[in-house]
């Protein structure tokens, strides 16, 4: 680094992508700074993936208590949940992770600034009243929940607040049909809250394989979630009793203790000072970058949710690795956004990699579809309504498996391995030649022989 600069790399935002970039750059001997105004670890650690998964675990116990009876257990006839214990234990765990992030940054040799950083022009970052010159500025400021404005929208809360509720309501309304809405509908329902999921369209999780999203809808309804499709909220008002009255476009009003809007997330680009640079924003506020994550200003890069390509933690981390290779390595690494395995931790759970049947039909001349639908073994003695559905989509011409989907228990764990198979270009013949693990649900993926379509 020339003395012209205080830092080689100044990262704004200590979330998954920003911290990975900072640590990797520091490990290559670069002088690095990270500024964070809110919490170390970003959305994922603080108000996203991690606490969400802990709540999912919590919400699954009633079904396990119920199943345990068939396995001979007794003495757990009337279990009850202490929300404050769950919430506070979760917060303690998140604080532990915040500490780990702090150590990771410290040990990497990067300087950590506790404060809001803004950009004052190319190469210039201002934090805590001081201006620093950086050869490269990396904007990794993530996203923020979006709630549309309508009469009473100020009474709605976002996923951020869900992690710190004073008490669980008796009844909750969840709005949206995407990842966060279906995940929180499952959590609330499992924790014993009467839950209404309200979505404006005809199909939940509309960007996923339709057969799979239909299975999820059926599974959620079987578990007790009230699903209202093609439904919109006109107005929310506060009643004298402290509840919220939710006026709907197509049915009677509902009273709820909480209305959660999970209606997408927007890039955190407001008031960052980007207008003092040549950086270009898309219509939705996301930062436009090229293949190397460089903005229209050569001194400014961006990655993660703030560029709104794929809003997933592991994608932000991959982007960070590619960026550091571009800036300080051989410059050969490229990010491949195809075949990204993903899971939705709704109940039943979805795991998926590759193309949906609808996408495959549009892109390939001829496909074969294999489907298996069965009852999980746990239920033979445990009872319950769950099913498991697995699906393989094969390009007939090449025999390559181009889509792999699963709804049901452990779908995320199982699909991660399938992701490697698809990345490696596995054919249906490879799947067929693989020996199953018995007894498991996963073995169905290597024993499907009959084409469904
Ligand atoms: P999504 O984009 O997944 O879903 C947003 C939903 O809100 C859609 O159903 C959309 O409907 C609906 N919506 C948007 N605007 C309005 C409106 N004005 N009125 C009513 N409904 C509206 O966003 P999420 O907030 O669920 O999640 C954000 C991102 O976070 C996800 O895309 C995902 O990338 C990531 N995430 C990943 C998780 C995981 O990996 N398990 C978990 C949670 C989040 P329509 O489809 O009709 O536009």
Tab-separated table of C-alpha atoms and ligand atoms in Angstrom:
chain	number	residue	atom	x	y	z
A	1	UNK	CA	0.000	0.000	0.000
A	2	UNK	CA	1.246	3.456	-0.763
A	3	UNK	CA	1.182	5.949	2.111
A	4	UNK	CA	-1.419	7.841	0.126
A	5	UNK	CA	-3.997	5.530	1.750
A	6	UNK	CA	-4.834	4.673	5.371
A	7	UNK	CA	-6.236	1.294	4.331
A	8	UNK	CA	-6.037	-1.090	1.399
A	9	UNK	CA	-9.632	-2.140	2.049
A	10	UNK	CA	-12.353	-0.425	4.059
A	11	UNK	CA	-15.385	-2.676	4.536
A	12	UNK	CA	-18.685	-1.054	5.482
A	13	UNK	CA	-20.869	-3.641	7.208
A	14	UNK	CA	-19.770	-6.573	9.388
A	15	UNK	CA	-22.223	-9.169	8.095
A	16	UNK	CA	-21.424	-12.520	6.543
A	17	UNK	CA	-19.977	-11.116	3.302
A	18	UNK	CA	-18.178	-8.115	4.760
A	19	UNK	CA	-16.434	-10.029	7.540
A	20	UNK	CA	-15.321	-12.812	5.187
A	21	UNK	CA	-13.853	-10.261	2.755
A	22	UNK	CA	-12.109	-8.380	5.572
A	23	UNK	CA	-10.594	-11.511	7.110
A	24	UNK	CA	-9.418	-12.949	3.795
A	25	UNK	CA	-7.878	-9.628	2.731
A	26	UNK	CA	-6.139	-9.221	6.102
A	27	UNK	CA	-4.780	-12.775	5.851
A	28	UNK	CA	-3.110	-11.707	2.622
A	29	UNK	CA	-1.268	-8.964	4.490
A	30	UNK	CA	-3.565	-6.120	3.474
A	31	UNK	CA	-4.375	-3.260	5.838
A	32	UNK	CA	-8.093	-3.610	6.452
A	33	UNK	CA	-10.794	-1.735	8.363
A	34	UNK	CA	-14.359	-2.822	9.078
A	35	UNK	CA	-17.084	-0.448	10.262
A	36	UNK	CA	-20.335	-1.694	11.780
A	37	UNK	CA	-23.056	0.509	13.253
A	38	UNK	CA	-25.436	-2.165	14.589
A	39	UNK	CA	-24.410	-5.748	15.351
A	40	UNK	CA	-21.518	-8.002	14.382
A	41	UNK	CA	-22.546	-10.832	12.094
A	42	UNK	CA	-25.263	-8.914	10.272
A	43	UNK	CA	-28.765	-10.130	9.543
A	44	UNK	CA	-27.901	-13.832	9.474
A	45	UNK	CA	-26.466	-13.980	12.969
A	46	UNK	CA	-28.697	-11.426	14.669
A	47	UNK	CA	-32.152	-11.341	13.102
A	48	UNK	CA	-32.076	-14.005	10.417
A	49	UNK	CA	-30.846	-17.536	9.757
A	50	UNK	CA	-29.398	-18.362	13.168
A	51	UNK	CA	-32.080	-17.182	15.631
A	52	UNK	CA	-34.751	-18.283	13.133
A	53	UNK	CA	-33.397	-21.837	13.135
A	54	UNK	CA	-33.342	-21.854	16.947
A	55	UNK	CA	-37.020	-20.834	16.921
A	56	UNK	CA	-37.781	-23.553	14.359
A	57	UNK	CA	-36.260	-26.140	16.712
A	58	UNK	CA	-38.360	-24.748	19.569
A	59	UNK	CA	-41.528	-24.934	17.509
A	60	UNK	CA	-41.012	-28.615	16.619
A	61	UNK	CA	-41.139	-29.963	20.184
A	62	UNK	CA	-44.948	-30.338	20.444
A	63	UNK	CA	-44.949	-32.821	17.555
A	64	UNK	CA	-42.048	-34.702	19.118
A	65	UNK	CA	-43.797	-34.783	22.503
A	66	UNK	CA	-46.841	-36.176	20.731
A	67	UNK	CA	-44.847	-38.774	18.769
A	68	UNK	CA	-43.000	-39.910	21.902
A	69	UNK	CA	-46.190	-41.472	23.315
A	70	UNK	CA	-46.290	-44.114	20.598
A	71	UNK	CA	-42.706	-44.947	21.508
A	72	UNK	CA	-43.704	-45.643	25.086
A	73	UNK	CA	-42.928	-42.332	26.765
A	74	UNK	CA	-45.310	-40.802	29.277
A	75	UNK	CA	-45.207	-37.941	31.758
A	76	UNK	CA	-45.220	-35.203	29.141
A	77	UNK	CA	-48.977	-34.911	28.710
A	78	UNK	CA	-49.266	-31.153	29.148
A	79	UNK	CA	-45.973	-29.472	28.237
A	80	UNK	CA	-45.937	-25.670	28.139
A	81	UNK	CA	-43.661	-23.082	26.620
A	82	UNK	CA	-41.984	-20.260	28.493
A	83	UNK	CA	-41.430	-17.744	25.687
A	84	UNK	CA	-39.135	-15.521	27.774
A	85	UNK	CA	-36.770	-18.449	28.373
A	86	UNK	CA	-36.625	-19.277	24.674
A	87	UNK	CA	-36.172	-15.635	23.633
A	88	UNK	CA	-33.508	-14.878	26.251
A	89	UNK	CA	-31.559	-18.107	25.727
A	90	UNK	CA	-31.575	-17.312	22.028
A	91	UNK	CA	-30.261	-13.809	22.733
A	92	UNK	CA	-27.487	-15.192	24.946
A	93	UNK	CA	-26.418	-17.523	22.146
A	94	UNK	CA	-26.460	-14.678	19.605
A	95	UNK	CA	-24.316	-12.552	21.941
A	96	UNK	CA	-21.850	-15.432	22.113
A	97	UNK	CA	-21.690	-15.436	18.313
A	98	UNK	CA	-21.253	-11.635	18.277
A	99	UNK	CA	-18.202	-12.191	20.491
A	100	UNK	CA	-16.833	-14.810	18.121
A	101	UNK	CA	-17.199	-12.381	15.214
A	102	UNK	CA	-15.388	-9.745	17.245
A	103	UNK	CA	-12.521	-12.170	17.868
A	104	UNK	CA	-12.395	-13.238	14.232
A	105	UNK	CA	-11.990	-9.635	13.133
A	106	UNK	CA	-9.487	-8.828	15.898
A	107	UNK	CA	-7.399	-11.932	15.241
A	108	UNK	CA	-7.300	-11.213	11.524
A	109	UNK	CA	-5.518	-7.931	12.262
A	110	UNK	CA	-8.252	-5.750	10.779
A	111	UNK	CA	-9.309	-2.565	12.605
A	112	UNK	CA	-12.933	-2.613	13.767
A	113	UNK	CA	-14.848	0.672	13.997
A	114	UNK	CA	-18.017	0.735	16.082
A	115	UNK	CA	-20.062	3.347	14.243
A	116	UNK	CA	-21.897	4.262	11.084
A	117	UNK	CA	-19.569	4.744	8.128
A	118	UNK	CA	-20.489	6.896	5.163
A	119	UNK	CA	-18.764	7.553	1.880
A	120	UNK	CA	-17.556	11.114	1.243
A	121	UNK	CA	-16.323	10.476	-2.292
A	122	UNK	CA	-14.112	8.004	-4.146
A	123	UNK	CA	-11.637	6.415	-1.667
A	124	UNK	CA	-13.065	8.404	1.262
A	125	UNK	CA	-14.845	6.905	4.275
A	126	UNK	CA	-16.045	8.891	7.276
A	127	UNK	CA	-16.645	7.117	10.576
A	128	UNK	CA	-16.991	8.539	14.081
A	129	UNK	CA	-16.140	12.006	12.742
A	130	UNK	CA	-12.842	11.033	11.097
A	131	UNK	CA	-12.124	10.636	7.394
A	132	UNK	CA	-10.035	7.722	6.136
A	133	UNK	CA	-8.564	7.187	2.691
A	134	UNK	CA	-8.991	3.668	1.385
A	135	UNK	CA	-7.669	2.218	-1.845
A	136	UNK	CA	-10.820	0.111	-2.082
A	137	UNK	CA	-14.135	0.601	-0.292
A	138	UNK	CA	-16.386	-2.447	0.000
A	139	UNK	CA	-20.064	-1.796	0.657
A	140	UNK	CA	-21.533	-4.846	2.381
A	141	UNK	CA	-24.409	-3.180	4.177
A	142	UNK	CA	-26.998	-5.875	3.509
A	143	UNK	CA	-30.739	-5.382	3.387
A	144	UNK	CA	-33.628	-4.307	5.576
A	145	UNK	CA	-37.237	-5.542	5.777
A	146	UNK	CA	-39.694	-3.771	3.499
A	147	UNK	CA	-43.246	-3.066	4.684
A	148	UNK	CA	-45.576	-1.419	2.129
A	149	UNK	CA	-47.380	1.737	3.231
A	150	UNK	CA	-51.158	1.497	3.711
A	151	UNK	CA	-53.662	2.644	6.357
A	152	UNK	CA	-52.397	1.227	9.646
A	153	UNK	CA	-49.139	-0.176	8.301
A	154	UNK	CA	-47.392	1.405	11.304
A	155	UNK	CA	-48.987	-1.343	13.438
A	156	UNK	CA	-47.274	-4.094	11.445
A	157	UNK	CA	-43.899	-5.434	12.529
A	158	UNK	CA	-41.079	-7.005	10.529
A	159	UNK	CA	-39.029	-10.140	11.123
A	160	UNK	CA	-36.510	-7.971	13.032
A	161	UNK	CA	-38.945	-7.491	15.904
A	162	UNK	CA	-40.076	-11.131	15.967
A	163	UNK	CA	-36.887	-12.085	17.772
A	164	UNK	CA	-37.522	-9.793	20.742
A	165	UNK	CA	-41.289	-9.971	21.419
A	166	UNK	CA	-42.312	-9.245	25.024
A	167	UNK	CA	-44.872	-12.028	24.809
A	168	UNK	CA	-46.315	-14.369	22.223
A	169	UNK	CA	-49.776	-13.348	21.007
A	170	UNK	CA	-52.779	-15.688	21.056
A	171	UNK	CA	-53.407	-14.990	17.380
A	172	UNK	CA	-50.993	-13.800	14.708
A	173	UNK	CA	-51.345	-12.706	11.112
A	174	UNK	CA	-48.348	-13.244	8.835
A	175	UNK	CA	-48.325	-11.507	5.459
A	176	UNK	CA	-46.350	-12.691	2.420
A	177	UNK	CA	-45.741	-15.889	0.502
A	178	UNK	CA	-41.928	-15.994	0.462
A	179	UNK	CA	-39.213	-17.520	2.636
A	180	UNK	CA	-39.727	-15.433	5.766
A	181	UNK	CA	-43.527	-15.561	5.793
A	182	UNK	CA	-43.783	-19.344	5.549
A	183	UNK	CA	-40.951	-19.861	8.033
A	184	UNK	CA	-42.503	-17.605	10.686
A	185	UNK	CA	-45.986	-19.011	10.068
A	186	UNK	CA	-44.550	-22.438	10.949
A	187	UNK	CA	-42.701	-21.122	14.002
A	188	UNK	CA	-45.705	-19.298	15.447
A	189	UNK	CA	-48.042	-22.206	14.771
A	190	UNK	CA	-45.624	-24.666	16.383
A	191	UNK	CA	-45.247	-22.433	19.430
A	192	UNK	CA	-49.000	-22.615	19.930
A	193	UNK	CA	-50.136	-19.327	18.380
A	194	UNK	CA	-53.267	-19.365	16.195
A	195	UNK	CA	-51.631	-18.391	12.925
A	196	UNK	CA	-53.132	-16.904	9.762
A	197	UNK	CA	-50.891	-16.708	6.706
A	198	UNK	CA	-52.171	-14.135	4.241
A	199	UNK	CA	-50.768	-14.052	0.729
A	200	UNK	CA	-51.953	-11.908	-2.179
A	201	UNK	CA	-51.201	-14.507	-4.865
A	202	UNK	CA	-52.549	-17.981	-5.630
A	203	UNK	CA	-49.379	-19.947	-4.739
A	204	UNK	CA	-47.019	-19.774	-1.764
A	205	UNK	CA	-43.274	-19.899	-2.551
A	206	UNK	CA	-44.111	-19.148	-6.154
A	207	UNK	CA	-40.548	-19.216	-7.465
A	208	UNK	CA	-40.094	-22.859	-6.386
A	209	UNK	CA	-41.265	-26.093	-8.019
A	210	UNK	CA	-45.084	-25.909	-7.968
A	211	UNK	CA	-45.646	-29.498	-6.886
A	212	UNK	CA	-43.318	-28.902	-3.940
A	213	UNK	CA	-44.885	-25.605	-2.908
A	214	UNK	CA	-48.327	-27.238	-3.074
A	215	UNK	CA	-47.073	-29.982	-0.748
A	216	UNK	CA	-45.809	-27.329	1.646
A	217	UNK	CA	-49.150	-25.564	1.637
A	218	UNK	CA	-50.979	-28.857	2.322
A	219	UNK	CA	-48.486	-29.745	5.066
A	220	UNK	CA	-48.806	-26.345	6.736
A	221	UNK	CA	-52.587	-26.576	6.696
A	222	UNK	CA	-52.447	-30.109	8.139
A	223	UNK	CA	-50.301	-28.768	11.000
A	224	UNK	CA	-52.860	-26.077	11.752
A	225	UNK	CA	-51.787	-22.931	9.882
A	226	UNK	CA	-54.756	-21.040	8.414
A	227	UNK	CA	-53.689	-20.208	4.865
A	228	UNK	CA	-55.555	-17.415	3.062
A	229	UNK	CA	-54.534	-17.118	-0.592
A	230	UNK	CA	-55.532	-14.356	-3.037
A	231	UNK	CA	-56.096	-12.203	0.046
A	232	UNK	CA	-54.959	-8.671	0.813
A	233	UNK	CA	-55.054	-6.435	3.848
A	234	UNK	CA	-56.895	-3.141	3.355
A	235	UNK	CA	-56.331	-1.604	6.759
A	236	UNK	CA	-55.072	-2.320	10.272
A	237	UNK	CA	-56.563	-0.508	13.259
A	238	UNK	CA	-55.851	-0.786	16.956
A	239	UNK	CA	-58.845	-1.834	19.049
A	240	UNK	CA	-59.625	-0.631	22.573
A	241	UNK	CA	-58.625	-4.025	23.919
A	242	UNK	CA	-55.112	-3.594	22.501
A	243	UNK	CA	-55.584	-6.067	19.674
A	244	UNK	CA	-55.172	-5.266	15.997
A	245	UNK	CA	-58.194	-5.363	13.721
A	246	UNK	CA	-57.161	-6.562	10.282
A	247	UNK	CA	-59.564	-5.607	7.470
A	248	UNK	CA	-59.288	-7.930	4.468
A	249	UNK	CA	-60.409	-7.514	0.868
A	250	UNK	CA	-62.368	-10.763	0.597
A	251	UNK	CA	-63.530	-11.913	4.031
A	252	UNK	CA	-64.530	-10.767	7.507
A	253	UNK	CA	-62.077	-8.748	9.610
A	254	UNK	CA	-59.666	-10.610	11.862
A	255	UNK	CA	-58.427	-9.709	15.347
A	256	UNK	CA	-54.791	-10.474	16.051
A	257	UNK	CA	-52.196	-9.690	18.682
A	258	UNK	CA	-49.491	-9.299	16.060
A	259	UNK	CA	-49.276	-8.628	12.328
A	260	UNK	CA	-45.966	-9.610	10.749
A	261	UNK	CA	-45.167	-8.308	7.272
A	262	UNK	CA	-42.630	-10.517	5.502
A	263	UNK	CA	-42.912	-8.777	2.168
A	264	UNK	CA	-39.334	-8.712	0.954
A	265	UNK	CA	-36.178	-6.876	1.845
A	266	UNK	CA	-34.560	-3.804	0.313
A	267	UNK	CA	-30.897	-2.916	-0.071
A	268	UNK	CA	-29.387	-0.773	2.687
A	269	UNK	CA	-28.123	2.040	0.473
A	270	UNK	CA	-29.942	5.104	1.839
A	271	UNK	CA	-27.809	7.902	3.299
A	272	UNK	CA	-24.564	6.060	2.663
A	273	UNK	CA	-23.102	8.929	0.662
A	274	UNK	CA	-23.074	6.951	-2.573
A	275	UNK	CA	-24.321	10.014	-4.431
A	276	UNK	CA	-20.869	11.521	-3.882
A	277	UNK	CA	-19.491	8.799	-6.172
A	278	UNK	CA	-20.221	7.434	-9.646
A	279	UNK	CA	-21.938	4.370	-8.147
A	280	UNK	CA	-25.177	3.449	-9.898
A	281	UNK	CA	-28.245	2.088	-8.091
A	282	UNK	CA	-30.975	-0.085	-9.625
A	283	UNK	CA	-34.610	1.021	-9.336
A	284	UNK	CA	-35.020	-1.000	-6.138
A	285	UNK	CA	-32.016	0.716	-4.510
A	286	UNK	CA	-29.601	-2.189	-4.949
A	287	UNK	CA	-26.035	-1.351	-6.005
A	288	UNK	CA	-25.183	-2.273	-9.591
A	289	UNK	CA	-21.871	-4.149	-9.879
A	290	UNK	CA	-19.970	-5.950	-12.634
A	291	UNK	CA	-18.693	-9.549	-12.641
A	292	UNK	CA	-15.917	-8.526	-10.225
A	293	UNK	CA	-18.330	-6.754	-7.840
A	294	UNK	CA	-16.999	-3.352	-8.909
A	295	UNK	CA	-19.481	-0.472	-9.048
A	296	UNK	CA	-19.372	2.281	-11.668
A	297	UNK	CA	-16.834	3.942	-9.342
A	298	UNK	CA	-13.547	2.013	-9.638
A	299	UNK	CA	-12.700	2.558	-5.948
A	300	UNK	CA	-15.994	1.118	-4.698
A	301	UNK	CA	-17.098	-2.524	-4.641
A	302	UNK	CA	-20.232	-4.124	-3.223
A	303	UNK	CA	-21.488	-7.624	-2.471
A	304	UNK	CA	-24.116	-9.574	-0.549
A	305	UNK	CA	-27.746	-8.543	-0.067
A	306	UNK	CA	-26.958	-4.930	-0.976
A	307	UNK	CA	-26.420	-5.978	-4.622
A	308	UNK	CA	-29.628	-8.067	-4.523
A	309	UNK	CA	-28.489	-10.934	-6.717
A	310	UNK	CA	-29.220	-13.863	-4.409
A	311	UNK	CA	-30.060	-12.904	-0.828
A	312	UNK	CA	-28.421	-15.853	0.894
A	313	UNK	CA	-25.592	-15.885	3.457
A	314	UNK	CA	-23.497	-18.574	1.738
A	315	UNK	CA	-23.738	-16.651	-1.533
A	316	UNK	CA	-22.434	-13.473	0.124
A	317	UNK	CA	-19.537	-15.502	1.550
A	318	UNK	CA	-18.715	-16.970	-1.886
A	319	UNK	CA	-18.882	-13.492	-3.400
A	320	UNK	CA	-16.404	-12.293	-0.771
A	321	UNK	CA	-13.973	-15.107	-1.621
A	322	UNK	CA	-14.200	-14.294	-5.326
A	323	UNK	CA	-13.731	-10.575	-4.679
A	324	UNK	CA	-10.621	-11.096	-2.536
A	325	UNK	CA	-9.174	-13.363	-5.229
A	326	UNK	CA	-9.898	-10.648	-7.790
A	327	UNK	CA	-8.345	-7.856	-5.716
A	328	UNK	CA	-5.427	-9.636	-4.088
A	329	UNK	CA	-5.103	-13.103	-5.592
A	330	UNK	CA	-4.815	-14.684	-9.008
A	331	UNK	CA	-8.099	-13.246	-10.240
A	332	UNK	CA	-9.260	-16.601	-11.561
A	333	UNK	CA	-12.152	-17.315	-9.203
A	334	UNK	CA	-15.644	-16.806	-10.600
A	335	UNK	CA	-18.981	-17.100	-8.895
A	336	UNK	CA	-21.486	-19.496	-10.418
A	337	UNK	CA	-25.056	-18.593	-9.508
A	338	UNK	CA	-26.484	-21.754	-11.066
A	339	UNK	CA	-27.436	-24.802	-9.003
A	340	UNK	CA	-27.341	-22.994	-5.659
A	341	UNK	CA	-28.844	-25.381	-3.116
A	342	UNK	CA	-31.295	-23.667	-0.805
A	343	UNK	CA	-33.695	-24.585	1.962
A	344	UNK	CA	-36.782	-22.960	3.365
A	345	UNK	CA	-37.205	-23.834	7.033
A	346	UNK	CA	-40.954	-23.884	6.864
A	347	UNK	CA	-42.799	-26.869	8.308
A	348	UNK	CA	-42.703	-29.136	6.359
A	349	UNK	CA	-39.189	-28.118	5.303
A	350	UNK	CA	-38.130	-27.554	1.690
A	351	UNK	CA	-34.713	-28.344	0.230
A	352	UNK	CA	-34.009	-27.728	-3.416
A	353	UNK	CA	-31.248	-27.467	-5.997
A	354	UNK	CA	-31.395	-26.964	-9.738
A	355	UNK	CA	-34.422	-26.317	-11.898
A	356	UNK	CA	-38.066	-26.570	-10.969
A	357	UNK	CA	-40.205	-28.753	-13.226
A	358	UNK	CA	-41.693	-25.587	-14.743
A	359	UNK	CA	-38.232	-24.148	-15.520
A	360	UNK	CA	-36.990	-27.481	-16.861
A	361	UNK	CA	-39.956	-27.789	-19.234
A	362	UNK	CA	-39.269	-24.302	-20.536
A	363	UNK	CA	-35.532	-24.883	-21.050
A	364	UNK	CA	-35.271	-28.524	-22.169
A	365	UNK	CA	-36.934	-30.350	-25.070
A	366	UNK	CA	-37.624	-33.518	-23.137
A	367	UNK	CA	-37.447	-34.228	-19.410
A	368	UNK	CA	-38.258	-37.177	-17.194
A	369	UNK	CA	-39.735	-36.563	-13.758
A	370	UNK	CA	-39.428	-39.001	-10.846
A	371	UNK	CA	-41.524	-38.455	-7.718
A	372	UNK	CA	-41.716	-40.348	-4.470
A	373	UNK	CA	-44.223	-39.519	-1.732
A	374	UNK	CA	-44.292	-41.464	1.523
A	375	UNK	CA	-44.850	-41.358	5.270
A	376	UNK	CA	-41.732	-40.744	7.416
A	377	UNK	CA	-40.738	-43.791	9.445
A	378	UNK	CA	-40.945	-41.856	12.729
A	379	UNK	CA	-44.702	-41.737	12.235
A	380	UNK	CA	-45.224	-45.475	12.077
A	381	UNK	CA	-45.247	-45.505	15.878
A	382	UNK	CA	-45.470	-41.784	16.485
A	383	UNK	CA	-48.501	-40.840	14.400
A	384	UNK	CA	-48.783	-37.393	12.844
A	385	UNK	CA	-49.683	-35.954	9.461
A	386	UNK	CA	-46.252	-35.419	7.899
A	387	UNK	CA	-45.292	-36.790	4.510
A	388	UNK	CA	-42.044	-36.670	2.583
A	389	UNK	CA	-42.004	-35.848	-1.107
A	390	UNK	CA	-38.894	-36.194	-3.256
A	391	UNK	CA	-38.503	-35.306	-6.873
A	392	UNK	CA	-35.815	-35.674	-9.509
A	393	UNK	CA	-35.919	-33.958	-12.876
A	394	UNK	CA	-33.743	-35.462	-15.587
A	395	UNK	CA	-32.768	-34.106	-19.011
A	396	UNK	CA	-33.604	-37.074	-21.223
A	397	UNK	CA	-31.011	-36.243	-23.887
A	398	UNK	CA	-27.985	-36.159	-21.545
A	399	UNK	CA	-29.430	-38.179	-18.621
A	400	UNK	CA	-28.202	-35.365	-16.325
A	401	UNK	CA	-30.176	-34.651	-13.177
A	402	UNK	CA	-31.115	-30.981	-13.539
A	403	UNK	CA	-33.462	-30.571	-10.584
A	404	UNK	CA	-33.663	-32.176	-7.175
A	405	UNK	CA	-36.329	-31.254	-4.643
A	406	UNK	CA	-37.509	-32.464	-1.296
A	407	UNK	CA	-40.269	-31.523	1.121
A	408	UNK	CA	-40.152	-33.087	4.553
A	409	UNK	CA	-37.944	-33.742	7.561
A	410	UNK	CA	-34.211	-33.092	7.133
A	411	UNK	CA	-34.700	-31.772	3.579
A	412	UNK	CA	-31.979	-29.129	4.046
A	413	UNK	CA	-29.460	-31.685	5.317
A	414	UNK	CA	-30.184	-34.089	2.472
A	415	UNK	CA	-30.241	-31.561	-0.360
A	416	UNK	CA	-26.792	-30.178	0.541
A	417	UNK	CA	-25.248	-33.456	-0.662
A	418	UNK	CA	-27.479	-33.519	-3.722
A	419	UNK	CA	-26.086	-30.061	-4.519
A	420	UNK	CA	-22.612	-31.551	-4.878
A	421	UNK	CA	-23.986	-34.263	-7.181
A	422	UNK	CA	-25.671	-31.724	-9.445
A	423	UNK	CA	-22.602	-29.467	-9.433
A	424	UNK	CA	-20.547	-32.479	-10.516
A	425	UNK	CA	-22.979	-33.092	-13.396
A	426	UNK	CA	-24.341	-36.378	-12.034
A	427	UNK	CA	-26.608	-38.376	-14.353
A	428	UNK	CA	-29.638	-40.421	-13.398
A	429	UNK	CA	-27.430	-43.465	-14.053
A	430	UNK	CA	-25.037	-42.201	-11.337
A	431	UNK	CA	-27.951	-41.856	-8.917
A	432	UNK	CA	-29.154	-45.381	-9.815
A	433	UNK	CA	-25.665	-46.821	-9.348
A	434	UNK	CA	-25.372	-45.318	-5.848
A	435	UNK	CA	-26.139	-47.660	-2.965
A	436	UNK	CA	-28.793	-46.363	-0.588
A	437	UNK	CA	-28.439	-45.908	3.162
A	438	UNK	CA	-31.115	-47.989	4.832
A	439	UNK	CA	-33.361	-47.170	6.544
A	440	UNK	CA	-33.316	-43.482	5.671
A	441	UNK	CA	-35.528	-41.090	3.768
A	442	UNK	CA	-32.555	-40.009	1.662
A	443	UNK	CA	-32.210	-43.460	0.065
A	444	UNK	CA	-35.326	-42.713	-1.999
A	445	UNK	CA	-33.181	-40.410	-4.124
A	446	UNK	CA	-31.200	-43.415	-5.378
A	447	UNK	CA	-34.059	-45.884	-5.647
A	448	UNK	CA	-36.554	-44.004	-7.837
A	449	UNK	CA	-37.032	-46.056	-11.011
A	450	UNK	CA	-40.597	-45.326	-12.191
A	451	UNK	CA	-41.085	-42.123	-14.137
A	452	UNK	CA	-44.022	-40.100	-12.828
A	453	UNK	CA	-44.170	-38.106	-16.058
B	1	LIG	P1	-39.426	-12.910	-0.610
B	1	LIG	O1	-39.011	-12.081	-1.747
B	1	LIG	O2	-39.024	-14.340	-0.541
B	1	LIG	O3	-41.002	-12.856	-0.480
B	1	LIG	C1	-41.699	-11.642	-0.375
B	1	LIG	C2	-43.172	-11.947	-0.370
B	1	LIG	O4	-43.881	-10.754	-0.051
B	1	LIG	C3	-43.685	-12.427	-1.709
B	1	LIG	O5	-44.603	-13.465	-1.481
B	1	LIG	C4	-44.364	-11.196	-2.280
B	1	LIG	O6	-45.481	-11.468	-3.075
B	1	LIG	C5	-44.880	-10.538	-1.026
B	1	LIG	N1	-45.066	-9.104	-1.192
B	1	LIG	C6	-44.196	-8.208	-1.687
B	1	LIG	N2	-44.714	-6.982	-1.666
B	1	LIG	C7	-45.951	-7.099	-1.141
B	1	LIG	C8	-46.988	-6.184	-0.875
B	1	LIG	N3	-46.858	-4.882	-1.150
B	1	LIG	N4	-48.138	-6.643	-0.334
B	1	LIG	C9	-48.292	-7.959	-0.081
B	1	LIG	N5	-47.344	-8.876	-0.315
B	1	LIG	C10	-46.186	-8.454	-0.841
B	1	LIG	O7	-38.929	-12.086	0.659
B	1	LIG	P2	-38.786	-12.448	2.186
B	1	LIG	O8	-39.051	-11.188	2.899
B	1	LIG	O9	-39.592	-13.649	2.549
B	1	LIG	O10	-37.266	-12.847	2.300
B	1	LIG	C11	-36.233	-12.013	1.740
B	1	LIG	C12	-35.093	-12.841	1.258
B	1	LIG	O11	-34.348	-13.316	2.367
B	1	LIG	C13	-35.514	-14.105	0.511
B	1	LIG	O12	-35.759	-13.860	-0.838
B	1	LIG	C14	-34.336	-15.007	0.717
B	1	LIG	O13	-33.400	-14.784	-0.291
B	1	LIG	C15	-33.776	-14.565	2.056
B	1	LIG	N6	-34.138	-15.538	3.097
B	1	LIG	C16	-33.608	-16.799	3.028
B	1	LIG	C17	-33.941	-17.750	3.969
B	1	LIG	C18	-33.382	-19.124	3.852
B	1	LIG	O14	-32.383	-19.323	3.186
B	1	LIG	N7	-34.022	-20.137	4.473
B	1	LIG	C19	-34.840	-17.448	5.079
B	1	LIG	C20	-35.340	-16.101	5.041
B	1	LIG	C21	-34.992	-15.202	4.089
B	1	LIG	P3	-45.373	-11.654	-4.664
B	1	LIG	O15	-44.686	-12.957	-4.835
B	1	LIG	O16	-46.800	-11.661	-5.088
B	1	LIG	O17	-44.610	-10.481	-5.192
